[in-house]
Coordinates of N, CA and C in Angstrom, one line a residue:
M953 N 18.8 -5.3 -40.8 CA 17.8 -4.7 -40.3 C 17.4 -4.2 -41.0
D954 N 16.2 -4.1 -42.0 CA 15.6 -3.2 -43.1 C 15.4 -1.8 -42.3
V955 N 15.1 -1.0 -43.4 CA 14.9 0.2 -43.0 C 13.8 0.2 -42.2
R956 N 12.5 -0.7 -42.7 CA 11.4 0.0 -41.6 C 11.7 -0.7 -40.1
E957 N 12.6 -1.8 -39.8 CA 12.5 -2.2 -38.3 C 13.4 -1.1 -38.0
G958 N 14.0 -0.2 -38.2 CA 14.7 0.7 -37.9 C 13.7 1.8 -37.3
A959 N 13.1 2.3 -38.3 CA 12.0 3.1 -38.1 C 11.3 2.7 -37.0
M960 N 10.9 1.5 -37.0 CA 9.6 0.7 -35.8 C 10.6 1.0 -34.3
A961 N 11.9 0.7 -34.3 CA 12.8 0.7 -32.9 C 12.4 2.3 -32.8
S962 N 12.9 3.1 -33.7 CA 12.9 4.7 -33.1 C 11.4 4.8 -33.0
Y963 N 10.3 4.7 -33.5 CA 9.2 4.9 -33.0 C 8.7 4.4 -31.6
N964 N 9.4 3.2 -31.6 CA 9.1 2.6 -29.9 C 9.8 3.0 -28.9
Y965 N 11.1 3.8 -29.2 CA 11.9 4.6 -28.5 C 11.1 5.9 -28.1
D966 N 10.6 6.7 -29.1 CA 10.0 8.0 -29.0 C 8.6 7.8 -27.8
R967 N 8.7 6.4 -28.4 CA 6.9 6.5 -27.6 C 7.2 6.5 -25.9
V968 N 8.4 5.8 -25.6 CA 8.6 5.2 -24.2 C 9.3 6.5 -23.7
R969 N 10.2 7.3 -24.3 CA 10.5 8.3 -23.9 C 9.8 9.7 -23.5
G970 N 8.5 9.4 -24.5 CA 6.9 10.1 -24.1 C 6.7 10.2 -22.8
A971 N 6.2 8.7 -22.3 CA 5.6 8.2 -21.5 C 6.4 8.6 -20.4
D972 N 7.8 8.4 -20.3 CA 8.6 8.9 -19.3 C 8.6 10.3 -19.0
R973 N 8.5 10.9 -19.8 CA 8.6 12.5 -19.9 C 7.4 12.8 -19.3
A974 N 6.3 12.4 -19.9 CA 4.7 12.4 -18.9 C 4.6 12.2 -17.8
A975 N 5.2 11.1 -17.3 CA 5.2 10.5 -15.9 C 6.2 11.3 -14.8
T976 N 7.4 11.5 -15.5 CA 8.1 12.7 -14.4 C 7.8 14.2 -14.4
G977 N 7.2 14.5 -15.4 CA 6.3 15.7 -15.2 C 5.2 15.9 -14.4
G978 N 4.4 14.6 -14.7 CA 3.3 14.4 -13.3 C 3.4 14.0 -12.0
Q979 N 4.9 13.8 -11.7 CA 5.5 12.7 -10.7 C 4.6 13.0 -9.4
D980 N 4.8 14.3 -9.1 CA 3.5 14.9 -8.0 C 2.4 14.4 -7.8
V981 N 1.7 14.7 -9.0 CA 0.3 14.3 -9.2 C 0.0 13.1 -8.7
L982 N 0.9 12.3 -9.4 CA 0.6 10.7 -9.6 C 0.9 10.3 -7.7
L983 N 1.9 11.2 -7.2 CA 2.3 10.6 -5.8 C 1.2 11.0 -5.1
L984 N 0.4 12.1 -5.4 CA -0.6 12.4 -4.6 C -1.9 11.1 -5.1
A985 N -2.2 11.0 -5.9 CA -3.0 10.0 -5.9 C -2.8 8.7 -5.6
A986 N -1.5 8.2 -5.7 CA -1.2 7.0 -5.4 C -1.3 7.0 -3.5
R987 N -1.0 8.2 -2.9 CA -0.9 8.2 -1.4 C -2.5 8.0 -1.0
L988 N -3.4 9.2 -1.9 CA -4.9 8.9 -1.4 C -5.4 7.5 -1.7
L989 N -5.0 6.8 -2.7 CA -5.6 5.5 -3.4 C -5.6 4.4 -2.2
I990 N -4.3 4.8 -2.1 CA -3.7 3.6 -1.2 C -3.7 3.5 0.5
G991 N -3.6 4.8 0.8 CA -4.2 5.3 2.3 C -5.6 5.2 2.5
A992 N -6.5 5.1 1.8 CA -7.7 5.6 2.5 C -8.4 4.5 2.8
I993 N -7.6 3.0 2.5 CA -8.6 1.6 2.6 C -7.9 1.9 4.1
F994 N -6.8 2.0 4.3 CA -6.4 1.7 6.0 C -6.9 2.9 6.6
V995 N -7.3 4.0 6.6 CA -8.1 5.0 7.3 C -9.1 4.3 7.9
Q996 N -9.9 3.7 6.5 CA -11.3 3.1 6.7 C -11.5 2.3 7.5
S997 N -10.6 1.5 7.2 CA -10.2 0.0 8.0 C -10.1 0.3 9.4
G998 N -8.9 1.0 9.8 CA -8.5 1.1 10.7 C -9.4 2.0 12.0
F999 N -10.2 2.9 11.2 CA -11.1 3.9 11.9 C -12.2 2.4 12.5
G1000 N -12.7 2.2 11.5 CA -13.6 0.8 12.2 C -13.1 0.0 12.8
K1001 N -11.6 -0.6 13.3 CA -11.4 -1.3 14.2 C -11.7 -0.7 15.6
L1002 N -10.9 0.8 15.6 CA -11.0 1.6 16.7 C -12.1 1.8 17.2
M1003 N -13.5 1.8 16.6 CA -14.9 2.2 16.8 C -15.2 1.0 17.4
D1004 N -15.0 -0.2 17.5 CA -15.4 -1.6 17.8 C -13.7 -2.8 17.9
L1005 N -13.0 -2.2 19.2 CA -12.0 -3.0 19.6 C -12.2 -4.2 20.0
G1006 N -13.2 -4.5 20.8 CA -14.0 -5.6 21.2 C -13.9 -6.7 20.1
A1007 N -14.7 -6.2 19.0 CA -14.9 -7.4 18.0 C -13.6 -7.7 17.5
F1008 N -12.6 -6.5 17.0 CA -11.3 -6.5 16.8 C -10.5 -7.7 17.5
A1009 N -10.6 -7.3 18.6 CA -10.1 -8.2 19.9 C -10.2 -9.7 19.9
G1010 N -11.5 -9.5 19.5 CA -12.5 -11.0 19.8 C -11.7 -11.8 18.4
S1011 N -11.4 -11.2 17.4 CA -10.8 -11.9 16.1 C -9.4 -12.4 16.4
L1012 N -9.0 -11.8 16.9 CA -7.2 -11.5 17.6 C -7.1 -13.0 17.9
E1013 N -8.3 -12.9 19.1 CA -8.0 -13.8 20.3 C -8.4 -15.3 19.3
G1014 N -9.5 -15.1 18.8 CA -9.8 -16.5 17.9 C -8.5 -16.9 17.3
Q1015 N -7.8 -16.2 16.7 CA -6.7 -16.5 15.6 C -5.4 -17.0 16.9
G1016 N -5.6 -17.1 18.2 CA -4.8 -17.7 19.1 C -3.7 -16.5 19.3
L1017 N -4.0 -15.2 19.5 CA -3.0 -14.2 19.6 C -3.0 -14.1 21.0
P1018 N -1.8 -13.5 21.6 CA -2.2 -13.4 22.9 C -2.2 -11.8 23.3
M1019 N -2.7 -11.0 24.4 CA -3.1 -9.8 24.7 C -3.7 -9.1 23.5
P1020 N -5.1 -9.9 23.1 CA -5.6 -9.3 22.2 C -6.1 -7.9 22.0
M1021 N -6.8 -7.3 23.5 CA -7.2 -6.1 23.1 C -5.8 -5.0 22.9
L1022 N -4.9 -5.6 23.7 CA -3.7 -4.3 23.3 C -3.2 -4.6 22.0
L1023 N -3.3 -5.8 21.2 CA -2.9 -5.8 19.9 C -3.9 -5.0 19.1
A1024 N -5.1 -5.3 19.6 CA -6.4 -4.8 18.6 C -6.0 -3.0 18.5
A1025 N -5.7 -2.7 19.7 CA -5.4 -1.1 19.8 C -4.5 -0.6 19.0
L1026 N -3.4 -1.7 19.0 CA -1.9 -1.0 18.4 C -2.4 -1.6 16.5
G1027 N -3.0 -2.2 16.4 CA -3.1 -2.5 15.0 C -4.1 -1.4 14.3
G1028 N -5.0 -1.1 15.1 CA -6.0 -0.5 14.9 C -5.4 1.0 14.7
A1029 N -4.7 1.1 15.4 CA -4.4 2.7 15.6 C -3.2 2.9 14.3
V1030 N -2.2 1.8 14.3 CA -1.3 1.9 13.3 C -1.7 1.9 11.6
E1031 N -3.1 1.2 11.6 CA -3.8 1.4 10.3 C -4.3 2.4 10.1
C1032 N -5.1 3.1 11.1 CA -5.8 4.3 10.9 C -4.9 5.8 10.9
F1033 N -4.0 5.7 11.6 CA -3.3 6.7 11.7 C -2.1 7.0 11.1
G1034 N -1.9 5.4 10.7 CA -0.5 5.6 9.7 C -0.9 5.6 8.1
G1035 N -2.2 5.3 7.9 CA -2.7 5.5 6.9 C -3.1 6.9 6.4
L1036 N -3.7 7.7 7.7 CA -4.0 9.0 7.4 C -2.6 9.9 7.3
A1037 N -1.6 9.3 7.8 CA -0.2 10.1 7.6 C 0.1 10.0 6.1
V1038 N 0.1 8.9 5.6 CA 0.3 8.3 4.0 C -1.0 9.2 3.2
V1039 N -1.9 9.5 3.4 CA -2.9 10.3 2.9 C -2.3 11.8 2.7
L1040 N -2.0 12.4 4.1 CA -1.5 13.8 4.2 C 0.0 14.1 3.7
G1041 N 0.8 12.8 3.4 CA 2.0 13.0 3.0 C 2.6 13.7 4.5
A1042 N 2.4 12.9 5.4 CA 3.3 13.6 6.7 C 4.2 12.3 7.2
W1043 N 5.3 12.9 7.4 CA 6.3 11.2 7.6 C 6.0 10.0 6.9
T1044 N 5.7 10.3 5.4 CA 5.2 9.2 4.3 C 6.1 8.0 4.7
R1045 N 7.4 8.2 4.4 CA 8.0 7.1 4.6 C 8.1 6.1 5.9
L1046 N 8.2 6.9 7.2 CA 7.9 6.3 7.9 C 6.6 5.4 8.6
A1047 N 5.5 6.3 8.0 CA 3.9 6.0 8.1 C 4.0 4.6 7.1
A1048 N 4.3 4.5 6.1 CA 4.5 3.7 5.0 C 5.1 2.4 5.3
A1049 N 6.1 2.7 6.1 CA 6.7 1.1 6.6 C 6.1 0.6 8.2
A1050 N 5.5 1.8 8.7 CA 4.7 1.3 9.6 C 3.4 0.3 9.1
V1051 N 2.8 1.1 8.2 CA 1.7 0.1 7.5 C 2.2 -1.3 7.0
V1052 N 3.1 -1.0 6.5 CA 4.0 -2.2 5.4 C 4.2 -3.3 6.7
L1053 N 4.6 -3.2 7.9 CA 4.5 -4.1 8.8 C 2.8 -4.6 9.2
F1054 N 2.3 -3.4 9.8 CA 1.2 -3.9 10.3 C 0.5 -5.1 9.0
T1055 N 0.9 -4.7 7.5 CA 0.0 -5.2 6.7 C 1.0 -6.5 6.3
I1056 N 1.7 -6.9 6.5 CA 2.8 -8.1 6.6 C 2.1 -9.2 7.8
M1057 N 2.0 -8.2 9.1 CA 1.3 -9.3 10.2 C -0.1 -9.5 9.9
A1058 N -1.0 -8.7 9.3 CA -2.3 -8.9 9.5 C -2.4 -10.3 8.2
T1059 N -1.5 -10.0 7.1 CA -1.3 -11.0 6.1 C -1.1 -12.6 6.5
L1060 N 0.0 -12.6 7.6 CA 0.2 -13.5 8.1 C -0.6 -14.5 9.1
I1061 N -1.3 -13.3 9.6 CA -2.3 -13.8 10.4 C -3.8 -14.3 10.1
A1062 N -4.2 -13.4 9.0 CA -6.0 -13.7 8.5 C -5.9 -14.5 7.1
H1063 N -4.8 -14.0 6.5 CA -4.9 -14.7 4.8 C -4.0 -16.1 4.6
R1064 N -3.8 -16.6 5.8 CA -2.7 -17.7 5.2 C -3.5 -19.0 4.7
Y1065 N -3.6 -18.6 3.1 CA -4.8 -19.4 2.3 C -4.3 -21.0 2.6
W1066 N -3.0 -21.3 2.6 CA -2.6 -22.8 2.5 C -3.8 -23.7 3.7
T1067 N -4.0 -22.5 4.8 CA -4.5 -23.5 6.0 C -6.2 -23.7 6.0
Y1068 N -6.3 -22.7 5.1 CA -8.3 -22.8 4.9 C -8.6 -23.9 4.2
P1069 N -9.6 -24.5 4.4 CA -10.3 -25.3 3.3 C -10.4 -25.3 1.9
P1070 N -10.2 -26.1 1.1 CA -10.0 -25.9 -0.3 C -10.9 -25.4 -0.9
E1071 N -12.4 -25.3 -0.6 CA -13.5 -24.2 -0.9 C -13.4 -22.9 -0.5
A1072 N -12.3 -22.5 0.4 CA -12.1 -20.9 1.1 C -10.9 -20.7 0.4
Q1073 N -10.0 -21.5 0.0 CA -8.5 -21.1 -0.4 C -8.1 -19.7 -1.4
G1074 N -9.4 -20.2 -2.4 CA -9.2 -19.0 -3.8 C -9.2 -17.6 -3.4
M1075 N -10.2 -17.4 -2.5 CA -10.8 -16.2 -1.9 C -9.3 -15.6 -1.0
Q1076 N -9.1 -16.4 -0.1 CA -7.8 -16.3 0.8 C -6.4 -16.4 0.2
R1077 N -6.4 -16.7 -1.0 CA -5.0 -16.5 -1.8 C -5.4 -14.9 -2.4
I1078 N -6.5 -14.8 -3.0 CA -6.7 -13.4 -3.6 C -6.5 -12.3 -2.5
Q1079 N -6.8 -12.8 -1.3 CA -6.4 -11.4 -0.2 C -4.9 -11.7 -0.1
F1080 N -4.6 -12.5 0.0 CA -3.0 -12.5 0.4 C -2.4 -12.0 -0.8
M1081 N -2.6 -12.0 -2.1 CA -2.1 -11.6 -3.0 C -2.4 -10.0 -3.4
K1082 N -3.5 -9.6 -2.5 CA -3.6 -8.4 -2.6 C -3.2 -7.5 -1.8
N1083 N -2.7 -8.4 -0.9 CA -1.8 -7.6 0.6 C -0.3 -7.2 0.2
L1084 N 0.2 -8.5 -0.7 CA 1.3 -8.3 -1.3 C 1.3 -7.0 -2.5
A1085 N 0.3 -7.0 -3.1 CA 0.5 -5.4 -4.1 C 0.3 -4.3 -3.1
I1086 N -0.5 -4.4 -2.5 CA -0.2 -3.3 -1.4 C 1.0 -2.9 -0.7
I1087 N 1.7 -3.9 -0.3 CA 2.9 -4.0 0.3 C 3.8 -3.1 -0.9
G1088 N 3.6 -3.5 -2.1 CA 4.6 -3.2 -3.1 C 4.4 -1.8 -3.5
G1089 N 3.0 -1.3 -3.6 CA 2.6 0.2 -3.4 C 3.3 1.4 -2.1
F1090 N 3.2 0.4 -0.9 CA 3.8 1.2 0.1 C 5.4 1.3 -0.2
L1091 N 6.2 0.3 -0.5 CA 7.5 0.0 -1.0 C 7.8 0.9 -2.0
A1092 N 7.0 1.4 -3.1 CA 7.2 2.6 -3.9 C 7.1 3.8 -3.3
L1093 N 6.4 4.3 -2.2 CA 6.1 5.3 -1.7 C 7.6 5.9 -0.8
I1094 N 8.0 4.7 -0.1 CA 8.8 4.7 0.7 C 10.5 5.1 -0.2
A1095 N 10.5 4.4 -1.4 CA 11.2 4.9 -2.5 C 11.5 6.4 -2.9
A1096 N 9.9 6.7 -3.0 CA 9.5 8.2 -4.0 C 10.0 9.1 -2.8
G1097 N 9.0 8.7 -1.9 CA 8.6 10.0 -0.9 C 7.4 10.5 -1.5
A1098 N 6.7 11.6 -0.4 CA 5.6 11.9 -0.6 C 5.0 12.9 -1.8
G1099 N 6.0 13.6 -2.6 CA 6.0 14.4 -3.6 C 5.4 15.6 -3.0
R1100 N 5.5 16.5 -3.9 CA 5.4 18.3 -4.0 C 3.9 18.3 -2.6
F1101 N 2.9 17.7 -3.3 CA 1.9 18.1 -2.4 C 1.6 17.3 -1.5
S1102 N 1.9 17.7 -0.2 CA 2.2 16.7 0.9 C 2.7 17.8 1.9
V1103 N 2.1 16.8 3.3 CA 2.9 17.8 4.2 C 4.6 18.0 4.0
D1104 N 5.0 16.5 3.7 CA 6.5 16.5 3.9 C 6.9 17.5 3.1
G1105 N 6.5 17.6 1.8 CA 6.7 18.6 0.7 C 6.8 20.2 1.0
M1106 N 5.8 20.3 1.9 CA 5.3 21.8 2.3 C 6.8 22.1 3.1
M1107 N 6.9 20.9 4.3 CA 7.9 21.1 5.1 C 9.3 21.1 4.4
N1108 N 9.6 20.9 3.5 CA 11.1 20.6 2.9 C 11.2 22.0 1.9
R1109 N 9.7 22.8 1.9 CA 9.9 23.8 0.7 C 10.5 25.0 1.8
R1110 N 10.4 24.9 3.1 CA 10.6 26.0 4.0 C 12.2 26.0 4.2

């Protein structure tokens, strides 16, 4: 290794270390942003389902699911209130786990791209993969917790 390679390795290491310090220093703000961004879609979607349970139940019935009205109410509530709990950072790990289970079920019910005609598979594959990414985001919140700027954080400071 010549002198230039050593200098480049040191430069890259210093840059990575600086990024780590910045992320660690801003962790609570980043967790707040993550909760707001990932939870908002569930609050909006779940609220819409709760406001029109009949339509949601009809779509579940069309998928061949039993007890569609009960499942619609349960799914809409988990989606809306679980998403709201994540946004607020209240019972974050539990709420994120509940929304992960909801998202897994929704993905397996509505986005089985391999069962769609070829012309529809591309869009359904994107929806399937998007849901996998969302699940990954929730798993990161389960691992990291809500952060300081949250109901959980306020309760832990008491």
